[in-house]
Amino acid sequence: MTREIVFTQRVEFGDCDPARIVWFPNFFRWLDAASRHFFVSCGVPSWSETERDTGLIGTPLVDTHARFIKTATYGDTLQIRTRIAEWRGKSFVMAYRVLRGDDLLMECEEVRIFAARREDGSIYALPVPADIRRLCE
Amino acid sequence: MTREIVFTQRVEFGDCDPARIVWFPNFFRWLDAASRHFFVSCGVPSWSETERDTGLIGTPLVDTHARFIKTATYGDTLQIRTRIAEWRGKSFVMAYRVLRGDDLLMECEEVRIFAARREDGSIYALPVPADIRRLCE
Amino acid sequence: MTREIVFTQRVEFGDCDPARIVWFPNFFRWLDAASRHFFVSCGVPSWSETERDTGLIGTPLVDTHARFIKTATYGDTLQIRTRIAEWRGKSFVMAYRVLRGDDLLMECEEVRIFAARREDGSIYALPVPADIRRLCE
Amino acid sequence: MTREIVFTQRVEFGDCDPARIVWFPNFFRWLDAASRHFFVSCGVPSWSETERDTGLIGTPLVDTHARFIKTATYGDTLQIRTRIAEWRGKSFVMAYRVLRGDDLLMECEEVRIFAARREDGSIYALPVPADIRRLCE
């Protein structure tokens, strides 16, 4: 059984486009927030703390695949159900289901890494930190 | 040979996150702009004109799959190469390559529809309009 | 005594810039949401309902003046205290105080109008609707 | 005579709200980009370079006052005319005029500081750096 965390997101007027529905890049903003809240809910410290202690600056994306099923508009309240679907050596798969009540609006799977920064500013993948994995399972 | 349109995008300070790299939802903002510019470059009227004339309100996403290969930061200038990779009956596939000079930063394929709106505000897919397809090929 | 409504806003990683503090345009996104929630809390219908019934499409800004006092970062939770400081013939003044606990982070006063749309797509100010004013006082 | 720099900004579909006009927080995104481009055009290094060399992390806002005169929508191209209207001991005033052709859409004056970061993450105002002022005059 994998742990699932629910994140609640309101949809605002400014999140919607001239077609009066959520402009899709906003869904990715919300998934990114849900991802961070997943780690916070599991007891993982903030990325500014982990950067200071271990060099870990966050969990950037390397791949994302999303399906948009129904639209949303302002006034809606969304539930984003987030879990880690798979752990790999240097990456992990986050899976999301975005619901409005019983309606599934969107699904997404992402591959993310635990990243550190090189001297020249570029980033690279750390092996999945064992302590973080333990907190999240 | 499919037509390819190049869209140029600057990266700004506010597009970057505390890890000092582009926050990934901004890439989707830029792809959406590149998609619209593709149609504009091909001579397709604005969606507010098409809405008035034929009910077509735009080209919402139904599926997107992106791979993030290298990071970008503010001061960078990106070239977004956009083409329609496939026409289907009621949808089409847009393909993007985001480059900084010769470096490929990101690739994405999207399935989009030509949408109209029902009385109740929900949207549905129109058959691909023949005149728009002709302009874009 | 004017009515004051409190709106709660989380600060997310992606709301922050490379200086690791909230990128200031995001404060305006949140004030705009707080403004709409003020009206919703007072019982005013959604702008899509009012557009259908009376032509009122929303409350666009004509003037805003903000002071930034302290910074915020991700993990913070903000309280936005919103009230209508003044009613005028064709506009009104919304006043906001953004707090984190007891710390005042930002203050803002805006002049907004109740807008309708002309045939050509431009907008104009309606006289302040008496029923909306009554709900908000 | 103060130096004035012109910054060009396209308006995209996703910058517009359900009222089909630019959602106002986007104007502040563009002013912030125009502000940085002003410094870049004057030969000031990027904030990541100045942070490494002198601790200067950027020019956060302390006050902004904007007037919205006409609306814009997607397809528009805006010219943002930026200048430094006043130098003070520990701050400066940036003034903007946003035009579409000859139409003035928006005006804004901002007070900004040159900021450095304390150990605890909070920021403070540096005296205006003489070399930067010389480049910008």
Coordinates of C-alpha atoms in Angstrom, one line a residue:
Chain A
M1 CA 0.0 0.0 0.0
T2 CA 1.5 3.3 -0.9
R3 CA 0.8 6.4 1.1
E4 CA -1.6 8.9 -0.6
I5 CA -1.8 12.6 0.4
V6 CA -4.7 14.9 -0.5
F7 CA -4.0 18.5 -1.3
T8 CA -6.9 20.9 -1.7
Q9 CA -6.8 23.7 -4.3
R10 CA -9.2 26.5 -5.1
V11 CA -9.6 27.7 -8.6
E12 CA -9.5 31.4 -9.0
F13 CA -10.8 33.8 -11.7
G14 CA -7.2 34.6 -12.8
D15 CA -6.5 30.9 -13.3
C16 CA -9.0 30.8 -16.1
D17 CA -8.5 31.9 -19.7
P18 CA -10.8 33.6 -22.2
A19 CA -12.5 30.2 -22.8
R20 CA -13.5 30.5 -19.1
I21 CA -11.8 27.3 -18.1
V22 CA -8.6 26.7 -16.2
W23 CA -5.6 27.5 -18.4
F24 CA -3.7 24.2 -18.4
P25 CA -0.3 25.4 -17.2
N26 CA -2.0 26.2 -13.9
F27 CA -2.7 22.5 -13.3
F28 CA 1.1 22.0 -13.4
R29 CA 1.6 24.8 -10.8
W30 CA -0.8 22.9 -8.6
L31 CA 0.7 19.5 -9.1
D32 CA 4.1 21.0 -8.2
A33 CA 2.6 22.4 -5.0
A34 CA 0.9 19.0 -4.2
S35 CA 4.3 17.3 -4.8
R36 CA 6.0 19.5 -2.2
H37 CA 3.1 19.1 0.2
F38 CA 3.5 15.3 -0.1
F39 CA 7.0 15.5 1.2
V40 CA 6.1 18.1 3.9
S41 CA 3.3 15.8 5.0
C42 CA 5.7 12.9 5.3
G43 CA 8.0 15.0 7.5
V44 CA 10.7 15.8 4.9
P45 CA 12.4 19.2 5.8
S46 CA 12.1 22.2 3.4
W47 CA 14.5 22.3 0.4
S48 CA 16.3 25.3 1.9
E49 CA 17.1 23.2 5.0
T50 CA 18.1 20.1 2.9
E51 CA 20.3 22.4 0.7
R52 CA 22.2 23.6 3.7
D53 CA 22.5 20.1 5.2
T54 CA 23.0 17.7 2.3
G55 CA 23.1 19.8 -0.9
L56 CA 19.6 18.6 -2.0
I57 CA 17.9 21.6 -3.7
G58 CA 14.6 20.0 -4.6
T59 CA 12.9 17.5 -6.9
P60 CA 13.0 18.8 -10.5
L61 CA 11.0 17.0 -13.2
V62 CA 12.6 15.0 -16.0
D63 CA 9.4 13.6 -17.5
T64 CA 5.7 14.3 -17.2
H65 CA 2.6 12.8 -18.9
A66 CA -0.8 14.2 -18.2
R67 CA -4.3 13.5 -19.5
F68 CA -7.0 16.2 -19.3
I69 CA -10.4 14.6 -18.9
K70 CA -12.8 17.4 -17.7
T71 CA -12.5 21.1 -17.4
A72 CA -12.6 23.2 -14.3
T73 CA -13.5 26.9 -13.7
Y74 CA -13.3 29.5 -11.0
G75 CA -15.3 28.7 -7.9
D76 CA -14.3 25.0 -8.1
T77 CA -12.4 23.3 -5.3
L78 CA -10.1 20.5 -6.4
Q79 CA -8.7 17.6 -4.5
I80 CA -5.3 16.5 -5.7
R81 CA -4.4 12.9 -4.6
T82 CA -0.7 12.4 -4.7
R83 CA 1.4 9.3 -4.2
I84 CA 4.8 7.9 -5.1
A85 CA 4.1 5.1 -7.6
E86 CA 7.6 3.8 -8.0
W87 CA 11.1 4.3 -6.5
R88 CA 14.1 3.9 -8.8
G89 CA 17.8 4.2 -8.1
K90 CA 18.2 7.9 -9.0
S91 CA 14.6 9.0 -9.6
F92 CA 11.0 8.3 -8.6
V93 CA 7.5 8.4 -10.1
M94 CA 4.9 10.7 -8.7
A95 CA 1.3 10.0 -9.6
Y96 CA -1.6 12.5 -9.3
R97 CA -5.3 12.3 -9.6
V98 CA -7.1 15.7 -9.7
L99 CA -10.8 15.4 -8.6
R100 CA -13.8 17.7 -8.2
G101 CA -16.0 15.7 -5.9
D102 CA -16.3 12.4 -7.7
D103 CA -15.3 13.7 -11.1
L104 CA -11.8 12.9 -12.3
L105 CA -10.5 16.0 -14.1
M106 CA -6.9 15.2 -14.8
E107 CA -4.3 12.5 -14.2
C108 CA -0.6 12.8 -14.3
E109 CA 2.6 10.8 -13.8
E110 CA 5.9 12.5 -13.4
V111 CA 9.5 11.3 -13.2
R112 CA 11.4 13.5 -10.7
I113 CA 15.0 13.4 -9.3
F114 CA 16.5 14.5 -6.1
A115 CA 18.8 17.2 -7.4
A116 CA 22.0 18.9 -6.2
R117 CA 23.9 21.7 -7.8
R118 CA 27.4 21.7 -9.4
E119 CA 29.8 24.6 -9.0
D120 CA 28.9 25.9 -12.5
G121 CA 25.2 26.1 -11.5
S122 CA 24.0 23.0 -13.5
I123 CA 22.2 20.3 -11.5
Y124 CA 22.5 16.5 -11.3
A125 CA 20.6 13.6 -9.8
L126 CA 21.5 12.3 -6.3
P127 CA 20.8 8.7 -5.4
V128 CA 17.4 8.5 -3.8
P129 CA 18.1 9.5 -0.1
A130 CA 17.3 6.5 2.1
D131 CA 16.0 8.7 5.0
I132 CA 13.6 10.5 2.7
R133 CA 12.4 7.3 1.1
R134 CA 11.8 5.8 4.6
L135 CA 9.7 8.9 5.6
C136 CA 7.6 8.7 2.5
E137 CA 6.8 5.0 2.4
Chain B
M1 CA 7.3 17.7 -45.1
T2 CA 5.4 19.3 -42.2
R3 CA 5.6 23.0 -41.7
E4 CA 7.7 24.1 -38.7
I5 CA 7.4 27.5 -37.0
V6 CA 10.0 28.9 -34.7
F7 CA 8.9 31.0 -31.7
T8 CA 11.5 32.9 -29.6
Q9 CA 11.1 33.2 -25.9
R10 CA 13.2 35.1 -23.4
V11 CA 13.6 33.7 -19.9
E12 CA 13.0 36.2 -17.1
F13 CA 14.0 36.4 -13.4
G14 CA 10.5 35.7 -12.3
D15 CA 10.3 32.6 -14.4
C16 CA 12.9 31.0 -12.2
D17 CA 12.5 29.4 -8.8
P18 CA 14.6 29.3 -5.7
A19 CA 16.8 26.6 -7.4
R20 CA 17.5 29.4 -9.9
I21 CA 16.2 27.4 -12.9
V22 CA 13.0 27.8 -14.9
W23 CA 10.1 26.6 -12.8
F24 CA 8.7 23.9 -15.1
P25 CA 5.1 25.1 -15.4
N26 CA 6.5 28.1 -17.3
F27 CA 7.6 25.8 -20.1
F28 CA 4.0 24.9 -20.6
R29 CA 3.0 28.6 -20.7
W30 CA 5.5 29.1 -23.5
L31 CA 4.4 26.0 -25.4
D32 CA 0.9 27.2 -25.3
A33 CA 2.0 30.6 -26.7
A34 CA 4.0 28.8 -29.4
S35 CA 1.0 26.7 -30.3
R36 CA -1.2 29.8 -30.9
H37 CA 1.6 31.5 -32.8
F38 CA 1.8 28.4 -35.1
F39 CA -1.8 29.0 -36.1
V40 CA -1.4 32.7 -36.4
S41 CA 1.7 32.2 -38.6
C42 CA -0.4 29.9 -40.8
G43 CA -3.0 32.6 -41.2
V44 CA -5.7 31.2 -38.9
P45 CA -7.8 34.0 -37.3
S46 CA -7.8 34.7 -33.6
W47 CA -10.0 32.5 -31.4
S48 CA -12.3 35.4 -30.6
E49 CA -12.9 35.8 -34.4
T50 CA -13.5 32.0 -34.9
E51 CA -15.8 31.9 -31.8
R52 CA -18.0 34.6 -33.4
D53 CA -17.9 33.0 -36.8
T54 CA -17.9 29.2 -36.2
G55 CA -18.1 28.6 -32.4
L56 CA -14.5 27.5 -32.3
I57 CA -13.1 28.8 -28.9
G58 CA -9.5 27.5 -29.1
T59 CA -7.5 24.3 -29.0
P60 CA -7.5 22.9 -25.4
L61 CA -5.2 20.1 -24.4
V62 CA -6.3 16.5 -23.8
D63 CA -2.9 14.9 -23.4
T64 CA 0.6 16.1 -23.0
H65 CA 3.9 14.3 -22.6
A66 CA 7.1 16.2 -22.0
R67 CA 10.8 15.4 -21.4
F68 CA 13.0 17.8 -19.6
I69 CA 16.6 17.4 -20.7
K70 CA 18.6 20.5 -19.7
T71 CA 17.7 23.4 -17.4
A72 CA 17.4 27.1 -18.4
T73 CA 17.7 30.3 -16.4
Y74 CA 17.1 34.0 -16.8
G75 CA 19.0 35.7 -19.5
D76 CA 18.6 32.7 -21.8
T77 CA 16.8 33.0 -25.1
L78 CA 14.9 29.9 -26.2
Q79 CA 13.8 28.8 -29.7
I80 CA 10.6 26.7 -29.7
R81 CA 10.2 24.7 -32.9
T82 CA 6.6 23.8 -33.4
R83 CA 4.9 21.5 -35.9
I84 CA 1.7 19.4 -36.3
A85 CA 3.0 15.8 -36.2
E86 CA -0.4 14.2 -36.9
W87 CA -4.0 15.0 -37.9
R88 CA -6.7 12.8 -36.6
G89 CA -10.5 13.0 -37.0
K90 CA -11.3 15.1 -34.0
S91 CA -7.8 16.0 -32.7
F92 CA -4.3 16.6 -33.7
V93 CA -0.8 16.2 -32.3
M94 CA 1.5 19.2 -31.8
A95 CA 5.2 18.5 -31.3
Y96 CA 7.7 20.9 -29.8
R97 CA 11.4 21.1 -29.4
V98 CA 12.8 23.8 -27.1
L99 CA 16.4 24.8 -27.9
R100 CA 18.9 27.2 -26.6
G101 CA 21.3 27.5 -29.5
D102 CA 22.2 23.9 -30.3
D103 CA 21.2 22.5 -26.9
L104 CA 17.9 20.7 -26.8
L105 CA 16.3 21.6 -23.4
M106 CA 12.9 20.0 -23.6
E107 CA 10.6 18.1 -26.0
C108 CA 6.9 17.7 -25.8
E109 CA 4.0 16.1 -27.7
E110 CA 0.4 17.3 -27.1
V111 CA -2.9 16.0 -28.2
R112 CA -5.3 19.0 -28.7
I113 CA -8.8 19.4 -30.0
F114 CA -10.7 22.2 -31.8
A115 CA -13.3 23.0 -29.1
A116 CA -16.7 24.6 -29.1
R117 CA -18.8 25.4 -26.0
R118 CA -22.2 23.9 -25.0
E119 CA -25.0 25.9 -23.5
D120 CA -24.1 24.6 -20.0
G121 CA -20.5 26.0 -20.4
S122 CA -18.8 22.6 -21.0
I123 CA -16.7 22.1 -24.1
Y124 CA -16.6 19.5 -26.8
A125 CA -14.4 18.5 -29.8
L126 CA -15.3 19.7 -33.3
P127 CA -14.2 17.7 -36.3
V128 CA -10.9 19.2 -37.5
P129 CA -11.9 22.2 -39.6
A130 CA -10.8 21.5 -43.2
D131 CA -10.0 25.2 -43.9
I132 CA -7.7 25.4 -40.8
R133 CA -6.0 22.1 -41.7
R134 CA -5.4 23.4 -45.3
L135 CA -3.8 26.6 -43.9
C136 CA -1.5 24.6 -41.6
E137 CA -0.2 22.0 -43.9
Chain C
M1 CA -17.8 49.7 10.8
T2 CA -16.9 48.1 7.5
R3 CA -17.0 44.4 7.0
E4 CA -13.7 42.7 6.8
I5 CA -13.1 39.2 5.2
V6 CA -10.1 37.1 5.9
F7 CA -8.7 35.0 3.0
T8 CA -5.9 32.4 3.7
Q9 CA -3.2 31.8 1.2
R10 CA -0.3 29.3 1.3
V11 CA 3.0 30.4 -0.3
E12 CA 4.4 27.7 -2.6
F13 CA 8.0 27.0 -3.9
G14 CA 7.0 28.2 -7.4
D15 CA 5.8 31.5 -6.0
C16 CA 9.3 32.4 -5.0
D17 CA 12.2 33.7 -7.2
P18 CA 15.9 33.1 -7.3
A19 CA 16.2 35.5 -4.3
R20 CA 14.1 32.8 -2.5
I21 CA 11.3 35.3 -1.6
V22 CA 7.9 35.7 -3.1
W23 CA 8.1 37.2 -6.5
F24 CA 6.0 40.3 -6.1
P25 CA 3.5 39.9 -8.9
N26 CA 2.2 36.8 -7.0
F27 CA 1.0 39.1 -4.2
F28 CA -1.3 40.8 -6.8
R29 CA -2.6 37.4 -7.9
W30 CA -3.5 36.7 -4.3
L31 CA -5.1 40.1 -3.7
D32 CA -7.3 39.6 -6.8
A33 CA -8.4 36.2 -5.4
A34 CA -9.1 37.9 -2.0
S35 CA -11.2 40.5 -3.8
R36 CA -13.4 38.0 -5.5
H37 CA -13.7 36.0 -2.2
F38 CA -14.8 39.2 -0.5
F39 CA -17.8 39.4 -2.9
V40 CA -18.5 35.7 -2.7
S41 CA -18.5 35.8 1.1
C42 CA -21.0 38.7 0.9
G43 CA -23.3 36.6 -1.2
V44 CA -22.6 38.3 -4.6
P45 CA -23.1 35.7 -7.5
S46 CA -20.2 34.7 -9.7
W47 CA -19.2 37.1 -12.5
S48 CA -20.4 34.5 -15.1
E49 CA -23.9 34.7 -13.5
T50 CA -23.9 38.5 -13.3
E51 CA -22.7 38.7 -16.9
R52 CA -25.7 36.7 -18.1
D53 CA -28.2 38.6 -15.9
T54 CA -26.9 42.2 -15.9
G55 CA -23.9 42.5 -18.2
L56 CA -21.5 42.9 -15.2
I57 CA -18.3 41.0 -16.1
G58 CA -16.2 41.7 -13.0
T59 CA -14.3 44.4 -11.1
P60 CA -11.2 45.4 -13.1
L61 CA -8.6 47.6 -11.5
V62 CA -8.1 51.2 -12.5
D63 CA -5.5 52.1 -9.8
T64 CA -3.4 50.3 -7.3
H65 CA -0.9 51.4 -4.6
A66 CA 1.0 48.8 -2.6
R67 CA 3.7 48.9 0.1
F68 CA 5.9 45.9 0.6
I69 CA 7.1 45.8 4.2
K70 CA 8.4 42.3 4.9
T71 CA 9.2 39.4 2.6
A72 CA 7.6 35.9 2.6
T73 CA 8.8 32.6 1.4
Y74 CA 7.4 29.1 0.7
G75 CA 6.0 27.3 3.7
D76 CA 4.5 30.6 4.9
T77 CA 0.7 30.9 5.4
L78 CA -0.7 34.4 4.8
Q79 CA -3.9 36.0 6.0
I80 CA -5.3 38.7 3.7
R81 CA -7.7 41.0 5.4
T82 CA -9.9 42.7 2.8
R83 CA -12.5 45.4 3.1
I84 CA -14.2 48.1 1.0
A85 CA -12.7 51.4 2.3
E86 CA -14.9 53.7 0.2
W87 CA -17.9 53.6 -2.2
R88 CA -17.9 56.2 -5.0
G89 CA -20.4 56.7 -7.8
K90 CA -18.8 54.5 -10.4
S91 CA -15.9 52.9 -8.5
F92 CA -14.9 51.7 -5.1
V93 CA -11.7 51.4 -3.0
M94 CA -10.6 47.9 -1.8
A95 CA -8.1 47.9 1.0
Y96 CA -5.9 44.9 1.9
R97 CA -3.6 44.0 4.7
V98 CA -1.5 40.9 4.2
L99 CA -0.2 39.3 7.5
R100 CA 1.8 36.3 8.6
G101 CA 0.7 35.9 12.2
D102 CA 1.2 39.4 13.7
D103 CA 3.6 40.5 11.0
L104 CA 2.3 43.0 8.4
L105 CA 3.9 42.0 5.1
M106 CA 2.1 44.2 2.6
E107 CA -0.6 46.8 2.4
C108 CA -2.6 47.8 -0.7
E109 CA -5.4 50.1 -1.8
E110 CA -7.1 49.6 -5.1
V111 CA -9.7 51.5 -7.1
R112 CA -11.9 49.1 -9.0
I113 CA -15.0 49.5 -11.2
F114 CA -18.0 47.3 -11.9
A115 CA -17.4 46.7 -15.6
A116 CA -19.6 45.8 -18.6
R117 CA -18.5 45.2 -22.2
R118 CA -19.3 47.1 -25.3
E119 CA -20.0 45.5 -28.7
D120 CA -16.4 46.2 -29.8
G121 CA -15.0 44.3 -26.8
S122 CA -13.9 47.4 -24.8
I123 CA -15.2 47.7 -21.2
Y124 CA -16.8 50.6 -19.3
A125 CA -17.8 51.3 -15.7
L126 CA -21.3 50.7 -14.5
P127 CA -22.8 52.8 -11.7
V128 CA -22.2 50.8 -8.5
P129 CA -25.0 48.3 -8.4
A130 CA -27.2 49.1 -5.3
D131 CA -27.9 45.4 -4.6
I132 CA -24.2 44.5 -4.6
R133 CA -23.4 47.5 -2.3
R134 CA -26.1 46.4 0.1
L135 CA -24.8 42.9 0.3
C136 CA -21.2 44.1 1.0
E137 CA -22.0 46.7 3.7
Chain D
M1 CA 17.8 63.9 -19.6
T2 CA 17.3 60.4 -18.1
R3 CA 17.9 57.3 -20.2
E4 CA 14.8 55.5 -21.4
I5 CA 14.8 51.9 -22.5
V6 CA 12.0 50.3 -24.6
F7 CA 11.0 46.7 -23.8
T8 CA 8.7 44.9 -26.2
Q9 CA 6.1 42.4 -24.8
R10 CA 3.6 40.2 -26.7
V11 CA 0.3 39.5 -25.0
E12 CA -0.6 35.8 -25.1
F13 CA -4.0 34.0 -24.7
G14 CA -3.0 32.7 -21.3
D15 CA -2.3 36.2 -20.1
C16 CA -6.0 37.0 -20.5
D17 CA -8.8 36.2 -18.1
P18 CA -12.5 35.2 -18.6
A19 CA -13.3 38.9 -19.3
R20 CA -10.9 38.4 -22.3
I21 CA -8.5 41.2 -21.2
V22 CA -5.1 41.0 -19.7
W23 CA -5.3 39.8 -16.0
F24 CA -3.7 42.7 -14.2
P25 CA -1.0 40.8 -12.3
N26 CA 0.6 40.0 -15.6
F27 CA 1.3 43.7 -16.2
F28 CA 3.5 43.5 -13.0
R29 CA 5.3 40.4 -14.4
W30 CA 6.1 42.4 -17.5
L31 CA 7.2 45.5 -15.6
D32 CA 9.6 43.4 -13.5
A33 CA 11.1 42.0 -16.7
A34 CA 11.4 45.5 -18.2
S35 CA 13.1 46.7 -15.0
R36 CA 15.8 43.9 -15.3
H37 CA 16.2 44.6 -19.0
F38 CA 16.8 48.3 -18.2
F39 CA 19.8 47.3 -16.0
V40 CA 21.0 44.7 -18.6
S41 CA 20.8 47.3 -21.4
C42 CA 22.9 49.7 -19.2
G43 CA 25.6 47.0 -18.8
V44 CA 24.8 45.9 -15.3
P45 CA 25.8 42.2 -14.8
S46 CA 23.2 39.6 -13.9
W47 CA 22.1 39.4 -10.2
S48 CA 23.7 36.0 -9.9
E49 CA 27.0 37.6 -10.8
T50 CA 26.5 40.5 -8.5
E51 CA 25.5 38.2 -5.7
R52 CA 28.8 36.3 -6.0
D53 CA 30.8 39.5 -6.3
T54 CA 29.2 42.0 -3.9
G55 CA 26.2 40.3 -2.2
L56 CA 23.6 42.2 -4.3
I57 CA 20.8 39.8 -5.0
G58 CA 18.5 42.0 -7.0
T59 CA 16.2 45.0 -6.7
P60 CA 13.0 44.1 -4.8
L61 CA 10.1 46.4 -4.6
V62 CA 9.1 48.5 -1.6
D63 CA 6.3 50.5 -3.1
T64 CA 4.4 50.5 -6.4
H65 CA 1.6 52.7 -7.7
A66 CA 0.0 51.9 -11.0
R67 CA -2.8 53.4 -13.1
F68 CA -4.7 51.2 -15.6
I69 CA -6.0 53.4 -18.5
K70 CA -6.9 51.0 -21.3
T71 CA -7.2 47.3 -21.6
A72 CA -5.1 44.9 -23.7
T73 CA -5.8 41.5 -25.1
Y74 CA -4.0 38.6 -26.8
G75 CA -2.4 39.4 -30.1
D76 CA -1.4 42.9 -28.9
T77 CA 2.2 43.9 -28.8
L78 CA 3.2 46.3 -26.0
Q79 CA 6.1 48.8 -25.7
I80 CA 7.2 49.3 -22.1
R81 CA 9.2 52.6 -21.7
T82 CA 11.3 52.4 -18.6
R83 CA 13.5 55.0 -16.9
I84 CA 14.9 55.8 -13.4
A85 CA 13.0 58.9 -12.3
E86 CA 14.9 59.5 -9.1
W87 CA 18.0 58.2 -7.2
R88 CA 17.8 58.3 -3.4
G89 CA 20.4 57.2 -0.8
K90 CA 19.2 53.6 -0.4
S91 CA 16.5 53.4 -3.0
F92 CA 15.5 54.6 -6.5
V93 CA 12.3 55.3 -8.4
M94 CA 11.6 53.3 -11.6
A95 CA 8.9 54.8 -13.9
Y96 CA 7.1 52.9 -16.7
R97 CA 4.8 53.8 -19.5
V98 CA 3.1 50.8 -21.3
L99 CA 1.9 51.7 -24.8
R100 CA 0.2 49.9 -27.7
G101 CA 1.2 52.1 -30.6
D102 CA 0.2 55.6 -29.5
D103 CA -2.3 54.4 -26.8
L104 CA -1.1 54.7 -23.2
L105 CA -2.4 51.6 -21.5
M106 CA -0.8 51.8 -18.0
E107 CA 1.6 53.9 -16.0
C108 CA 3.5 52.8 -12.9
E109 CA 6.1 54.2 -10.5
E110 CA 8.0 51.9 -8.2
V111 CA 10.4 52.4 -5.3
R112 CA 13.0 49.6 -5.4
I113 CA 16.1 48.9 -3.3
F114 CA 19.4 47.2 -4.1
A115 CA 19.1 44.2 -1.7
A116 CA 21.6 41.9 0.1
R117 CA 20.7 38.9 2.3
R118 CA 21.4 38.5 6.0
E119 CA 22.5 35.1 7.5
D120 CA 18.9 34.5 8.6
G121 CA 17.6 34.8 5.0
S122 CA 16.0 38.3 5.5
I123 CA 17.0 41.0 3.1
Y124 CA 18.2 44.6 3.6
A125 CA 18.9 47.7 1.4
L126 CA 22.4 48.5 0.3
P127 CA 23.4 52.1 -0.4
V128 CA 22.9 52.7 -4.1
P129 CA 26.1 51.2 -5.7
A130 CA 28.0 54.1 -7.4
D131 CA 29.2 51.9 -10.3
I132 CA 25.6 50.8 -11.1
R133 CA 24.3 54.3 -10.9
R134 CA 27.0 55.5 -13.2
L135 CA 26.1 52.8 -15.8
C136 CA 22.4 53.8 -15.7
E137 CA 22.6 57.6 -16.0

